Amino acid sequence: RKEVEQDPGPFNVPEGATVAFNCTYSNSASQSFFWYRQDCRKEPKLLMSVYSSGNEDGRFTAQLNRASQYISLLIRDSKLSDSATYLCVVNGNEKLTFGTGTRLTIIP
Amino acid sequence: NAGVTQTPKFQVLKTGQSMTLQCAQDMNHEYMSWYRQDPGMGLRLIHYSVGAGITDQGEVPNGYNVSRSTTEDFPLRLLSAAPSQTSVYFCASSPDPGGNQPQHFGDGTRLSIL
């Protein structure tokens, strides 16, 4: 089993729709979780950290389920500018492990 | 504040050549790391460092060396370039040597080995 697994993409979603991604992790001792965004041929950039109680940042909501070992990202009222690859990131043993990413395309 | 700076941005090498990818950060971060990103593979950790004088291997260290003589710099050396090392390389840093805080990335080095 991979350390971090993400929903396979691509997701093609109409503008204004709500979209959700899931990510599962195998290391039950992991303590820190993040979502990164990566635009084509650019470096990954932090979108948001994921906290145990769940957290929201504008149109973005992140959830953590420790019992089932998954995290999720919900994007509401999607914009064209949300088109990107979203990377799930989990820590363990002094390093962060990145998922392979889920590609999202918002369609006008 | 420059953040994480990588040089060069692009490089073409011939098989067997050696070269060093430079990475510098001005945020006084203890933790630095090198990743490679290939299509369908995601980001894979090559080497990392939790502080000056300390380095360790990641998931795919073979063919690469690193050193950390200062807090600011973390160069990645390709010993004898092979076509399988064609990739995009990202350097990243974090204030937390335990890996519990997000990392800041440089804008990458695109490397082609012929």
mmCIF file of C-alpha atoms in Angstrom:
data_model
loop_
_atom_site.group_PDB
_atom_site.id
_atom_site.type_symbol
_atom_site.label_atom_id
_atom_site.label_comp_id
_atom_site.label_asym_id
_atom_site.label_seq_id
_atom_site.Cartn_x
_atom_site.Cartn_y
_atom_site.Cartn_z
ATOM 1 C CA ARG A 1 0.000 0.000 0.000
ATOM 2 C CA LYS A 2 1.320 3.460 -0.867
ATOM 3 C CA GLU A 3 1.990 5.814 2.033
ATOM 4 C CA VAL A 4 -0.318 8.419 0.553
ATOM 5 C CA GLU A 5 -2.986 7.721 -2.049
ATOM 6 C CA GLN A 6 -5.224 10.226 -3.763
ATOM 7 C CA ASP A 7 -8.359 10.106 -5.860
ATOM 8 C CA PRO A 8 -7.371 9.460 -9.450
ATOM 9 C CA GLY A 9 -8.035 12.402 -11.748
ATOM 10 C CA PRO A 10 -8.731 14.188 -13.802
ATOM 11 C CA PHE A 11 -11.778 15.983 -12.477
ATOM 12 C CA ASN A 12 -13.528 18.206 -15.036
ATOM 13 C CA VAL A 13 -16.018 20.381 -13.206
ATOM 14 C CA PRO A 14 -18.248 23.258 -14.402
ATOM 15 C CA GLU A 15 -17.594 26.670 -12.972
ATOM 16 C CA GLY A 16 -19.599 27.288 -9.811
ATOM 17 C CA ALA A 17 -19.851 23.621 -8.862
ATOM 18 C CA THR A 18 -18.617 21.985 -5.683
ATOM 19 C CA VAL A 19 -15.883 19.387 -5.897
ATOM 20 C CA ALA A 20 -14.293 17.147 -3.263
ATOM 21 C CA PHE A 21 -11.067 15.161 -3.184
ATOM 22 C CA ASN A 22 -10.074 12.432 -0.784
ATOM 23 C CA CYS A 23 -6.666 11.189 0.240
ATOM 24 C CA THR A 24 -5.792 8.146 2.373
ATOM 25 C CA TYR A 25 -2.588 7.610 4.335
ATOM 26 C CA SER A 26 -1.034 4.481 5.789
ATOM 27 C CA ASN A 27 1.038 5.756 8.728
ATOM 28 C CA SER A 28 -1.270 5.958 11.728
ATOM 29 C CA ALA A 29 1.400 7.925 13.630
ATOM 30 C CA SER A 30 1.261 10.852 11.185
ATOM 31 C CA GLN A 31 0.602 14.141 12.921
ATOM 32 C CA SER A 32 0.607 16.802 10.227
ATOM 33 C CA PHE A 33 -1.427 17.036 7.056
ATOM 34 C CA PHE A 34 -1.492 19.565 4.258
ATOM 35 C CA TRP A 35 -3.026 20.312 0.903
ATOM 36 C CA TYR A 36 -0.775 21.868 -1.713
ATOM 37 C CA ARG A 37 -1.686 23.281 -5.073
ATOM 38 C CA GLN A 38 0.551 22.958 -8.112
ATOM 39 C CA ASP A 39 0.023 24.815 -11.354
ATOM 40 C CA CYS A 40 1.397 23.436 -14.601
ATOM 41 C CA ARG A 41 5.206 23.513 -14.630
ATOM 42 C CA LYS A 42 5.328 25.457 -11.388
ATOM 43 C CA GLU A 43 6.410 24.646 -7.854
ATOM 44 C CA PRO A 44 3.926 23.280 -5.277
ATOM 45 C CA LYS A 45 2.454 25.920 -3.009
ATOM 46 C CA LEU A 46 0.744 25.423 0.321
ATOM 47 C CA LEU A 47 -3.021 25.714 0.032
ATOM 48 C CA MET A 48 -3.907 24.910 3.621
ATOM 49 C CA SER A 49 -2.974 22.852 6.627
ATOM 50 C CA VAL A 50 -5.481 20.288 7.869
ATOM 51 C CA TYR A 51 -6.409 20.354 11.529
ATOM 52 C CA SER A 52 -8.040 17.651 13.604
ATOM 53 C CA SER A 53 -11.264 19.582 14.037
ATOM 54 C CA GLY A 54 -11.485 20.477 10.362
ATOM 55 C CA ASN A 55 -10.832 23.954 9.014
ATOM 56 C CA GLU A 56 -12.100 26.346 6.433
ATOM 57 C CA ASP A 57 -10.419 29.035 4.373
ATOM 58 C CA GLY A 58 -12.889 30.898 2.220
ATOM 59 C CA ARG A 59 -14.288 28.475 -0.352
ATOM 60 C CA PHE A 60 -11.971 25.670 0.791
ATOM 61 C CA THR A 61 -12.726 23.200 3.590
ATOM 62 C CA ALA A 62 -10.342 20.517 4.817
ATOM 63 C CA GLN A 63 -11.298 17.576 6.999
ATOM 64 C CA LEU A 64 -9.288 14.915 8.800
ATOM 65 C CA ASN A 65 -10.599 11.494 9.774
ATOM 66 C CA ARG A 66 -7.986 9.776 11.915
ATOM 67 C CA ALA A 67 -10.019 6.623 12.485
ATOM 68 C CA SER A 68 -10.255 5.919 8.751
ATOM 69 C CA GLN A 69 -6.929 7.602 7.982
ATOM 70 C CA TYR A 70 -8.058 9.985 5.306
ATOM 71 C CA ILE A 71 -8.181 13.688 4.650
ATOM 72 C CA SER A 72 -10.450 15.548 2.305
ATOM 73 C CA LEU A 73 -10.603 18.856 0.487
ATOM 74 C CA LEU A 74 -13.859 20.508 -0.529
ATOM 75 C CA ILE A 75 -13.955 23.419 -2.950
ATOM 76 C CA ARG A 76 -17.208 25.350 -3.165
ATOM 77 C CA ASP A 77 -18.303 27.728 -5.924
ATOM 78 C CA SER A 78 -15.335 26.693 -8.059
ATOM 79 C CA LYS A 79 -13.558 29.314 -10.159
ATOM 80 C CA LEU A 80 -11.603 28.975 -13.371
ATOM 81 C CA SER A 81 -8.508 29.909 -11.364
ATOM 82 C CA ASP A 82 -8.960 26.761 -9.238
ATOM 83 C CA SER A 83 -7.756 24.653 -12.178
ATOM 84 C CA ALA A 84 -4.572 23.000 -10.931
ATOM 85 C CA THR A 85 -3.225 19.772 -9.479
ATOM 86 C CA TYR A 86 -3.937 19.292 -5.777
ATOM 87 C CA LEU A 87 -1.402 17.381 -3.715
ATOM 88 C CA CYS A 88 -2.146 15.655 -0.444
ATOM 89 C CA VAL A 89 0.817 15.738 1.956
ATOM 90 C CA VAL A 90 1.338 13.749 5.154
ATOM 91 C CA ASN A 91 4.253 13.812 7.576
ATOM 92 C CA GLY A 92 6.054 10.884 9.137
ATOM 93 C CA ASN A 93 9.601 10.098 10.298
ATOM 94 C CA GLU A 94 11.027 13.604 9.770
ATOM 95 C CA LYS A 95 9.734 13.916 6.262
ATOM 96 C CA LEU A 96 6.683 14.822 4.280
ATOM 97 C CA THR A 97 5.234 12.334 1.813
ATOM 98 C CA PHE A 98 3.378 13.682 -1.190
ATOM 99 C CA GLY A 99 0.527 12.045 -3.003
ATOM 100 C CA THR A 100 0.703 11.890 -6.785
ATOM 101 C CA GLY A 101 -1.900 14.616 -7.067
ATOM 102 C CA THR A 102 -5.384 15.072 -8.449
ATOM 103 C CA ARG A 103 -5.804 17.213 -11.516
ATOM 104 C CA LEU A 104 -8.763 19.560 -11.503
ATOM 105 C CA THR A 105 -10.008 21.466 -14.530
ATOM 106 C CA ILE A 106 -12.811 23.996 -14.118
ATOM 107 C CA ILE A 107 -14.865 24.334 -17.288
ATOM 108 C CA PRO A 108 -16.449 27.704 -18.180
ATOM 109 C CA ASN B 1 12.770 38.205 0.942
ATOM 110 C CA ALA B 2 13.875 35.762 -1.776
ATOM 111 C CA GLY B 3 12.673 32.552 -0.035
ATOM 112 C CA VAL B 4 14.122 29.438 -1.696
ATOM 113 C CA THR B 5 16.319 30.068 -4.725
ATOM 114 C CA GLN B 6 17.335 27.335 -7.142
ATOM 115 C CA THR B 7 19.887 27.579 -9.915
ATOM 116 C CA PRO B 8 20.008 26.851 -12.759
ATOM 117 C CA LYS B 9 16.394 26.858 -13.950
ATOM 118 C CA PHE B 10 17.187 24.683 -16.986
ATOM 119 C CA GLN B 11 20.092 22.402 -17.795
ATOM 120 C CA VAL B 12 20.944 19.880 -20.480
ATOM 121 C CA LEU B 13 23.682 17.341 -19.772
ATOM 122 C CA LYS B 14 25.253 14.460 -21.586
ATOM 123 C CA THR B 15 25.275 11.003 -20.051
ATOM 124 C CA GLY B 16 28.189 10.645 -17.660
ATOM 125 C CA GLN B 17 28.623 14.324 -16.912
ATOM 126 C CA SER B 18 28.442 15.581 -13.357
ATOM 127 C CA MET B 19 26.881 18.773 -12.094
ATOM 128 C CA THR B 20 25.603 20.497 -8.991
ATOM 129 C CA LEU B 21 22.142 21.942 -8.558
ATOM 130 C CA GLN B 22 22.243 24.875 -6.182
ATOM 131 C CA CYS B 23 19.660 25.660 -3.508
ATOM 132 C CA ALA B 24 19.753 28.536 -1.063
ATOM 133 C CA GLN B 25 17.209 29.856 1.435
ATOM 134 C CA ASP B 26 17.253 33.093 3.404
ATOM 135 C CA MET B 27 14.601 32.206 6.000
ATOM 136 C CA ASN B 28 16.986 30.564 8.483
ATOM 137 C CA HIS B 29 15.120 27.275 8.096
ATOM 138 C CA GLU B 30 16.677 24.205 9.685
ATOM 139 C CA TYR B 31 15.031 21.648 7.398
ATOM 140 C CA MET B 32 15.892 21.421 3.707
ATOM 141 C CA SER B 33 15.097 18.766 1.154
ATOM 142 C CA TRP B 34 15.406 17.800 -2.483
ATOM 143 C CA TYR B 35 12.639 16.179 -4.529
ATOM 144 C CA ARG B 36 12.323 15.011 -8.069
ATOM 145 C CA GLN B 37 9.024 15.078 -9.902
ATOM 146 C CA ASP B 38 8.267 12.797 -12.816
ATOM 147 C CA PRO B 39 4.959 12.370 -14.685
ATOM 148 C CA GLY B 40 2.620 10.039 -12.812
ATOM 149 C CA MET B 41 5.086 9.591 -9.932
ATOM 150 C CA GLY B 42 4.473 12.649 -7.816
ATOM 151 C CA LEU B 43 7.201 14.231 -5.740
ATOM 152 C CA ARG B 44 9.824 11.778 -4.496
ATOM 153 C CA LEU B 45 12.277 12.679 -1.762
ATOM 154 C CA ILE B 46 15.940 12.339 -2.744
ATOM 155 C CA HIS B 47 17.830 13.637 0.310
ATOM 156 C CA TYR B 48 17.016 15.835 3.251
ATOM 157 C CA SER B 49 18.761 17.684 6.058
ATOM 158 C CA VAL B 50 17.510 18.592 9.523
ATOM 159 C CA GLY B 51 20.314 21.091 10.136
ATOM 160 C CA ALA B 52 23.813 22.145 9.163
ATOM 161 C CA GLY B 53 26.185 19.197 9.083
ATOM 162 C CA ILE B 54 23.381 16.604 8.990
ATOM 163 C CA THR B 55 22.030 14.875 5.890
ATOM 164 C CA ASP B 56 20.001 11.752 5.309
ATOM 165 C CA GLN B 57 18.663 9.709 2.439
ATOM 166 C CA GLY B 58 15.144 9.870 1.183
ATOM 167 C CA GLU B 59 13.215 7.525 -1.063
ATOM 168 C CA VAL B 60 15.415 7.744 -4.195
ATOM 169 C CA PRO B 61 18.992 8.727 -3.175
ATOM 170 C CA ASN B 62 21.011 6.632 -5.637
ATOM 171 C CA GLY B 63 23.124 8.688 -8.024
ATOM 172 C CA TYR B 64 22.921 11.847 -5.908
ATOM 173 C CA ASN B 65 25.021 13.396 -3.163
ATOM 174 C CA VAL B 66 24.249 16.300 -0.871
ATOM 175 C CA SER B 67 26.059 18.356 1.725
ATOM 176 C CA ARG B 68 24.911 20.941 4.275
ATOM 177 C CA SER B 69 27.875 23.016 5.376
ATOM 178 C CA THR B 70 25.713 26.044 6.197
ATOM 179 C CA THR B 71 22.099 26.570 7.207
ATOM 180 C CA GLU B 72 21.440 28.513 4.008
ATOM 181 C CA ASP B 73 22.770 26.170 1.313
ATOM 182 C CA PHE B 74 21.887 22.628 0.317
ATOM 183 C CA PRO B 75 23.446 21.681 -3.038
ATOM 184 C CA LEU B 76 22.515 18.484 -4.866
ATOM 185 C CA ARG B 77 25.249 16.794 -6.864
ATOM 186 C CA LEU B 78 24.703 14.374 -9.720
ATOM 187 C CA LEU B 79 27.758 12.137 -9.789
ATOM 188 C CA SER B 80 27.452 10.680 -13.305
ATOM 189 C CA ALA B 81 24.306 11.777 -15.082
ATOM 190 C CA ALA B 82 22.033 9.107 -16.573
ATOM 191 C CA PRO B 83 18.952 9.545 -18.805
ATOM 192 C CA SER B 84 16.806 8.191 -15.932
ATOM 193 C CA GLN B 85 17.684 11.342 -14.007
ATOM 194 C CA THR B 86 15.858 13.533 -16.489
ATOM 195 C CA SER B 87 13.304 15.209 -14.285
ATOM 196 C CA VAL B 88 12.194 18.386 -12.591
ATOM 197 C CA TYR B 89 14.036 18.943 -9.317
ATOM 198 C CA PHE B 90 12.603 20.950 -6.454
ATOM 199 C CA CYS B 91 14.365 22.146 -3.344
ATOM 200 C CA ALA B 92 12.284 22.961 -0.276
ATOM 201 C CA SER B 93 12.810 24.260 3.231
ATOM 202 C CA SER B 94 10.880 24.344 6.482
ATOM 203 C CA PRO B 95 11.471 25.884 9.916
ATOM 204 C CA ASP B 96 10.676 22.556 11.587
ATOM 205 C CA PRO B 97 13.308 19.790 11.458
ATOM 206 C CA GLY B 98 10.642 17.282 12.520
ATOM 207 C CA GLY B 99 8.734 17.714 9.278
ATOM 208 C CA ASN B 100 5.598 18.949 11.040
ATOM 209 C CA GLN B 101 5.347 22.252 9.236
ATOM 210 C CA PRO B 102 4.738 22.913 5.559
ATOM 211 C CA GLN B 103 7.648 23.340 3.228
ATOM 212 C CA HIS B 104 8.463 26.274 0.986
ATOM 213 C CA PHE B 105 9.563 25.321 -2.505
ATOM 214 C CA GLY B 106 11.948 26.840 -4.974
ATOM 215 C CA ASP B 107 10.693 27.204 -8.522
ATOM 216 C CA GLY B 108 12.523 24.125 -9.766
ATOM 217 C CA THR B 109 15.321 23.035 -12.060
ATOM 218 C CA ARG B 110 14.372 21.292 -15.294
ATOM 219 C CA LEU B 111 17.120 18.827 -16.120
ATOM 220 C CA SER B 112 17.487 16.807 -19.312
ATOM 221 C CA ILE B 113 20.098 14.101 -19.728
ATOM 222 C CA LEU B 114 20.891 13.104 -23.295
#
